[in-house]
Short mmCIF file of N, CA and C in Angstrom, two decimals:
data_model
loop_
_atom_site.label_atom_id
_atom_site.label_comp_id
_atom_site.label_asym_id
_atom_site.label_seq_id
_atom_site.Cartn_x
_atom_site.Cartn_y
_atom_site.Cartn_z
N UNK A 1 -3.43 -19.49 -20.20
CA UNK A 1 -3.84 -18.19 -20.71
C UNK A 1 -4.41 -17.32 -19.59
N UNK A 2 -5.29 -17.99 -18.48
CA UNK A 2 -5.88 -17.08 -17.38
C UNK A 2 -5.01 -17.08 -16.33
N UNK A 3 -3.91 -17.82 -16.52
CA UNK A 3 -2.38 -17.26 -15.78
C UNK A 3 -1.86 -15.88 -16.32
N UNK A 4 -1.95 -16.05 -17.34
CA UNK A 4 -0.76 -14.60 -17.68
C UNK A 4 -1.94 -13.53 -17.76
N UNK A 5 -3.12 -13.49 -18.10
CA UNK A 5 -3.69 -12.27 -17.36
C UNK A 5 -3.86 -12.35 -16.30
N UNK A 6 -4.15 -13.13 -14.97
CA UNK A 6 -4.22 -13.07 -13.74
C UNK A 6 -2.80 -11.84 -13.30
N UNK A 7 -2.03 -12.64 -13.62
CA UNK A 7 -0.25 -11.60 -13.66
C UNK A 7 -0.25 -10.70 -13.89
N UNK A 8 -1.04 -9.74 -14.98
CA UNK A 8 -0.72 -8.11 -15.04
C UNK A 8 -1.86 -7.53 -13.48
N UNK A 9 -2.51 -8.46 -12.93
CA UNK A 9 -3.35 -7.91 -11.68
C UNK A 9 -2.16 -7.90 -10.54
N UNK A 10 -1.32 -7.96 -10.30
CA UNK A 10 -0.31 -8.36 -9.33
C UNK A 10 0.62 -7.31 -9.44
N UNK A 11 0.94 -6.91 -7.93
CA UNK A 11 1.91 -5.81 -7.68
C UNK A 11 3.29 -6.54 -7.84
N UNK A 12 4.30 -6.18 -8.17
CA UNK A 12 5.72 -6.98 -8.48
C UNK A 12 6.48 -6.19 -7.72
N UNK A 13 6.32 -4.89 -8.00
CA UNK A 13 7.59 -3.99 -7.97
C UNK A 13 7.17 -2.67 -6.77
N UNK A 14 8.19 -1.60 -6.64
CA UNK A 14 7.69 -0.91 -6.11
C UNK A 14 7.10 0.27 -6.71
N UNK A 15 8.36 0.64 -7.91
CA UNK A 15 7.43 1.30 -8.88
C UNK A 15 5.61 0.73 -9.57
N UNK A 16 5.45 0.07 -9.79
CA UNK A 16 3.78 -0.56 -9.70
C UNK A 16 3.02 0.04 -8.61
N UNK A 17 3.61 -0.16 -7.22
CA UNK A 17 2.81 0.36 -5.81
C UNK A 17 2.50 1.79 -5.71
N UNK A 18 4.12 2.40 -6.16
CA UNK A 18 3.58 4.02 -6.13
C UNK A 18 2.98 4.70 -7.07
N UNK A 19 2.66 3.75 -8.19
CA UNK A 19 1.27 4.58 -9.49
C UNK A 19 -0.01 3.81 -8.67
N UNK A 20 -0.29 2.95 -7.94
CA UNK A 20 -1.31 2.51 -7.22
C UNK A 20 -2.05 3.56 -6.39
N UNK A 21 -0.84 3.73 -5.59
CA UNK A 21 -0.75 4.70 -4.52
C UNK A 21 -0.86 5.97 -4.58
N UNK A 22 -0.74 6.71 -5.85
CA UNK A 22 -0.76 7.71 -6.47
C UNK A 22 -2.20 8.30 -6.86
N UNK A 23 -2.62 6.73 -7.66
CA UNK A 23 -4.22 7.06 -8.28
C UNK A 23 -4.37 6.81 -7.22
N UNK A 24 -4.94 6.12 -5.72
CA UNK A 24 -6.07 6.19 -5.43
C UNK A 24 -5.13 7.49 -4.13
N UNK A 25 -4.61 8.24 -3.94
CA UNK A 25 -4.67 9.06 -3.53
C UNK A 25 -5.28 10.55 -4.16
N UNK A 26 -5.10 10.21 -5.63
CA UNK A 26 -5.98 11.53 -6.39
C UNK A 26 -7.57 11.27 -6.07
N UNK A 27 -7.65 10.04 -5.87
CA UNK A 27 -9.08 9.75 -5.83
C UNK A 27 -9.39 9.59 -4.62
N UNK A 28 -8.64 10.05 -3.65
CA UNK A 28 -9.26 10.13 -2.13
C UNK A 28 -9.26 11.65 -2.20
N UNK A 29 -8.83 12.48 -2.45
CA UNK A 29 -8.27 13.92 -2.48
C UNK A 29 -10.01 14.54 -3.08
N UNK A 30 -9.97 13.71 -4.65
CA UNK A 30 -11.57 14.24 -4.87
C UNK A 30 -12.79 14.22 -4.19
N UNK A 31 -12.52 12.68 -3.46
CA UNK A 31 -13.96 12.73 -2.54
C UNK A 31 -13.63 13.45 -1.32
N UNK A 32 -12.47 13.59 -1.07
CA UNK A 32 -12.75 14.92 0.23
C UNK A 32 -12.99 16.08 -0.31
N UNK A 33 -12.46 16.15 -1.61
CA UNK A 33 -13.25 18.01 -2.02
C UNK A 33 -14.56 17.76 -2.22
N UNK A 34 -15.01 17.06 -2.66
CA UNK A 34 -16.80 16.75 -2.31
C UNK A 34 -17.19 16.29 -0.95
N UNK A 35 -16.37 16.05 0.02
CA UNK A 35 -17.20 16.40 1.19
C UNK A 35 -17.71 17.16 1.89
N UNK A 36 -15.97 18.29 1.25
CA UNK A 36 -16.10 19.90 1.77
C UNK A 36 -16.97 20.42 1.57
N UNK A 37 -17.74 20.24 0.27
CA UNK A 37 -18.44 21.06 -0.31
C UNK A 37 -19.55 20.67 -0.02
N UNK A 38 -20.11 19.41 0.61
CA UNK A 38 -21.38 18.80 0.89
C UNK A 38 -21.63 18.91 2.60
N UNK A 39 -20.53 19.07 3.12
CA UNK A 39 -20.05 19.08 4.50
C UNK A 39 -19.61 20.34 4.84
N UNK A 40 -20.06 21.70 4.99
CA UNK A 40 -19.06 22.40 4.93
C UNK A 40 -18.97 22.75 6.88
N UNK A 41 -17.43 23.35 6.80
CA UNK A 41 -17.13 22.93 8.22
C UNK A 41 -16.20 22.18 8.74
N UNK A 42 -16.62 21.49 10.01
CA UNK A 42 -15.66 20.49 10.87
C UNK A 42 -15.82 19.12 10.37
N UNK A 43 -17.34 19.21 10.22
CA UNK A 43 -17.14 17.74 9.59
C UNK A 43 -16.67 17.17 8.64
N UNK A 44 -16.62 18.24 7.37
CA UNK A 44 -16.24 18.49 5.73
C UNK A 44 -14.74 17.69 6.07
N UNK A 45 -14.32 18.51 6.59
CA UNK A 45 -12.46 18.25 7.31
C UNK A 45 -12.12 17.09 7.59
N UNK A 46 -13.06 16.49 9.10
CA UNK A 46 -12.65 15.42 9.38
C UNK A 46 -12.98 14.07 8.53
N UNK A 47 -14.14 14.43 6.97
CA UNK A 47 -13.86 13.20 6.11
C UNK A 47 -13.10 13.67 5.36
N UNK A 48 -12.61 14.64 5.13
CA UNK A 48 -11.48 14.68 3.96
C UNK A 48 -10.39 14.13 4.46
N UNK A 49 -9.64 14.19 5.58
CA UNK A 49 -8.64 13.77 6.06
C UNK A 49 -9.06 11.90 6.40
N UNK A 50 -10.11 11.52 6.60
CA UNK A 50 -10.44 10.14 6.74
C UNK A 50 -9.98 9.52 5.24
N UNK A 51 -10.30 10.57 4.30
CA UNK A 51 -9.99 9.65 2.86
C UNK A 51 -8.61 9.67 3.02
N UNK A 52 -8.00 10.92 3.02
CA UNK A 52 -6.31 10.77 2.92
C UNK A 52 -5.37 10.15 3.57
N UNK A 53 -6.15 9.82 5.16
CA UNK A 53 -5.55 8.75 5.83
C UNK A 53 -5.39 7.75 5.20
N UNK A 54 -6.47 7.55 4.75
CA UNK A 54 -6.64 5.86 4.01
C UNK A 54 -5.74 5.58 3.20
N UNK A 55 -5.27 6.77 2.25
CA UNK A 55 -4.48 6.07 1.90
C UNK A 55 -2.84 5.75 2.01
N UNK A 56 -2.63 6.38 3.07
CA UNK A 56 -1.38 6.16 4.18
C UNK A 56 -1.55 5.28 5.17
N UNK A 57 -2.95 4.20 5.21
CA UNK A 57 -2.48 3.18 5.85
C UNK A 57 -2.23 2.13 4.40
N UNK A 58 -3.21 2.26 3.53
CA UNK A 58 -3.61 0.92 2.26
C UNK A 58 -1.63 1.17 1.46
N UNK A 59 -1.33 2.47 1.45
CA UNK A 59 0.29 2.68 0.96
C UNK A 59 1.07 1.58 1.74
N UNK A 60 1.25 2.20 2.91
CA UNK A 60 2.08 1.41 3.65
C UNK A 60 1.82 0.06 3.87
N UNK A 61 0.97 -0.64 3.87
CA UNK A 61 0.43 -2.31 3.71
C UNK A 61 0.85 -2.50 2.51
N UNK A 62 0.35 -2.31 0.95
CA UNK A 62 1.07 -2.57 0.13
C UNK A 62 2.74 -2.74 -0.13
N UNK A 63 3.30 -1.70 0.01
CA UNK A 63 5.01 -1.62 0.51
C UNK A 63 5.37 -3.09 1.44
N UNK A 64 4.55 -2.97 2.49
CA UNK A 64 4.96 -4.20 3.37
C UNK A 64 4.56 -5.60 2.74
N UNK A 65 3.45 -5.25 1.82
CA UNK A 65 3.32 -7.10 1.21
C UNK A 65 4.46 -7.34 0.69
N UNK A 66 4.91 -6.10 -0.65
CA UNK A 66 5.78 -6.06 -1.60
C UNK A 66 7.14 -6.95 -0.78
N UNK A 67 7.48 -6.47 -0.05
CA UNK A 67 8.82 -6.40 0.75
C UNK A 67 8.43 -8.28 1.60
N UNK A 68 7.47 -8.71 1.65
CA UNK A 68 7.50 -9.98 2.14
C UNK A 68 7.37 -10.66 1.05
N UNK A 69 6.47 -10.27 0.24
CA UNK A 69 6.56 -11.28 -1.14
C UNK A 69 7.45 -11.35 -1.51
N UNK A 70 8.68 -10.80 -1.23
CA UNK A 70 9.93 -10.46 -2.38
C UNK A 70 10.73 -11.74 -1.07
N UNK A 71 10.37 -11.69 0.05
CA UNK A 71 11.32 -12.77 0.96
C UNK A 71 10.78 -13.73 0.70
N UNK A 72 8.96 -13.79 0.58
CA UNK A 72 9.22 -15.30 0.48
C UNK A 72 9.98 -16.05 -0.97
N UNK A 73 9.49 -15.15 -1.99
CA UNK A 73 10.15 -15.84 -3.11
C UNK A 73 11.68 -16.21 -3.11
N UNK A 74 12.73 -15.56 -2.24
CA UNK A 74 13.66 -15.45 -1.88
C UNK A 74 14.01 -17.04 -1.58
N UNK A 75 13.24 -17.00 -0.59
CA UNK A 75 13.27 -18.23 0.02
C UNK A 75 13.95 -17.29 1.90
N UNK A 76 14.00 -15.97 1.89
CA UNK A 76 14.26 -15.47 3.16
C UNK A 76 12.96 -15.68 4.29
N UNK A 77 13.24 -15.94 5.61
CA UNK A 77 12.08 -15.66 6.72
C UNK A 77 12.18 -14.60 6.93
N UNK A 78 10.73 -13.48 7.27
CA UNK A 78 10.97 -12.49 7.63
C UNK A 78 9.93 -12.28 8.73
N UNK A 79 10.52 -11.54 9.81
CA UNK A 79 10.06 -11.39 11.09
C UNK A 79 10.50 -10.34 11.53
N UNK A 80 8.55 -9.63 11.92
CA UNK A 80 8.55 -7.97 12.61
C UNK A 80 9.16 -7.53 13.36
N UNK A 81 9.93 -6.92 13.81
CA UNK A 81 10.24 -6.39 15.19
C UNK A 81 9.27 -6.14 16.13
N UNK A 82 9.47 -6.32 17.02
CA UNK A 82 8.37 -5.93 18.53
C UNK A 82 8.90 -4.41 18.50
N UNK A 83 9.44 -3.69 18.24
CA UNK A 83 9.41 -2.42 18.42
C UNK A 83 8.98 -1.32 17.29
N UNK A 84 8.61 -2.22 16.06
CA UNK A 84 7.81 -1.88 14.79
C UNK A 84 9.09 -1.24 14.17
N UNK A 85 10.47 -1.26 14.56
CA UNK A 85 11.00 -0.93 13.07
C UNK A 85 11.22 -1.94 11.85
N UNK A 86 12.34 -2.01 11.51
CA UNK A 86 12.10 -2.38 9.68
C UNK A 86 12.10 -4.19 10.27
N UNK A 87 11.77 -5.23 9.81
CA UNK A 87 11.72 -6.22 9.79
C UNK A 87 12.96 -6.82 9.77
N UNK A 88 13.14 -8.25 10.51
CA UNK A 88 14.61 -9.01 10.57
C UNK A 88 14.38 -9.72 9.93
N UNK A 89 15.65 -10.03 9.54
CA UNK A 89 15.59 -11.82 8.71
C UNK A 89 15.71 -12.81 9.99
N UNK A 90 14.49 -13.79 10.17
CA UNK A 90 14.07 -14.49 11.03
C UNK A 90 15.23 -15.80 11.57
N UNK A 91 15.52 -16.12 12.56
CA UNK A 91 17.12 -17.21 12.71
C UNK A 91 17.01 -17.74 12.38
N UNK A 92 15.85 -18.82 11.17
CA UNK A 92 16.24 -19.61 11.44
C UNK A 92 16.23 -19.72 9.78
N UNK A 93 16.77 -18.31 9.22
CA UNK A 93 16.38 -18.07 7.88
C UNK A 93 18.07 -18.65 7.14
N UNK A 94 18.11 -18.96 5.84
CA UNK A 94 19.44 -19.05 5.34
C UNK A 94 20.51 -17.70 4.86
N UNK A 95 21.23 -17.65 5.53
CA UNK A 95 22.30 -16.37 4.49
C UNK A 95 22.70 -16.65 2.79
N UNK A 96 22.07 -15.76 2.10
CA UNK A 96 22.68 -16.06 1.19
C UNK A 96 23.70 -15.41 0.83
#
């Protein structure tokens, strides 16, 4: 029973990631309009944009679990590139 609710806590898909990604970008967006307004200025700016960064790094980490969780269940290896584009399937992985 504390399996199958543990399971609705778990990202599966990618649609799941981008309503994730969505709310807590509305909710980085609000606390930078309350910084502005508590901050007003250069500094106001540079935390509003600190929230919105955030969530263009926490987006893109999610996406990348998604996309390894989905190899390992696969049963695929997956391995970064040294030049940071999209990830290889690792040699010594199986073709399916």
């Amino acid at each position: 029973m504390l399996g199958k609710i543990a399971r609705l806590f778990v990202i599966k898909t990618h649609w799941e990631a981008y309503m994730i990604i969505y709310a807590l970008a509305l909710g980085a967006v609000e606390r930078g309009s309350v910084y502005i307004e508590q901050f007003p200025g250069f500094g106001g700016k540079l935390l509003f944009l600190a929230c919105t960064g955030s969530v263009f790094m926490a987006g893109a980490k999610i996406l990348d679990c998604i996309k390894y969780e989905k190899a390992q269940r696969l049963g695929i290896g997956v391995e970064a590139k040294r030049d940071g584009g999209e990830p290889a399937p690792a040699p010594h992985s199986k073709a399916a």
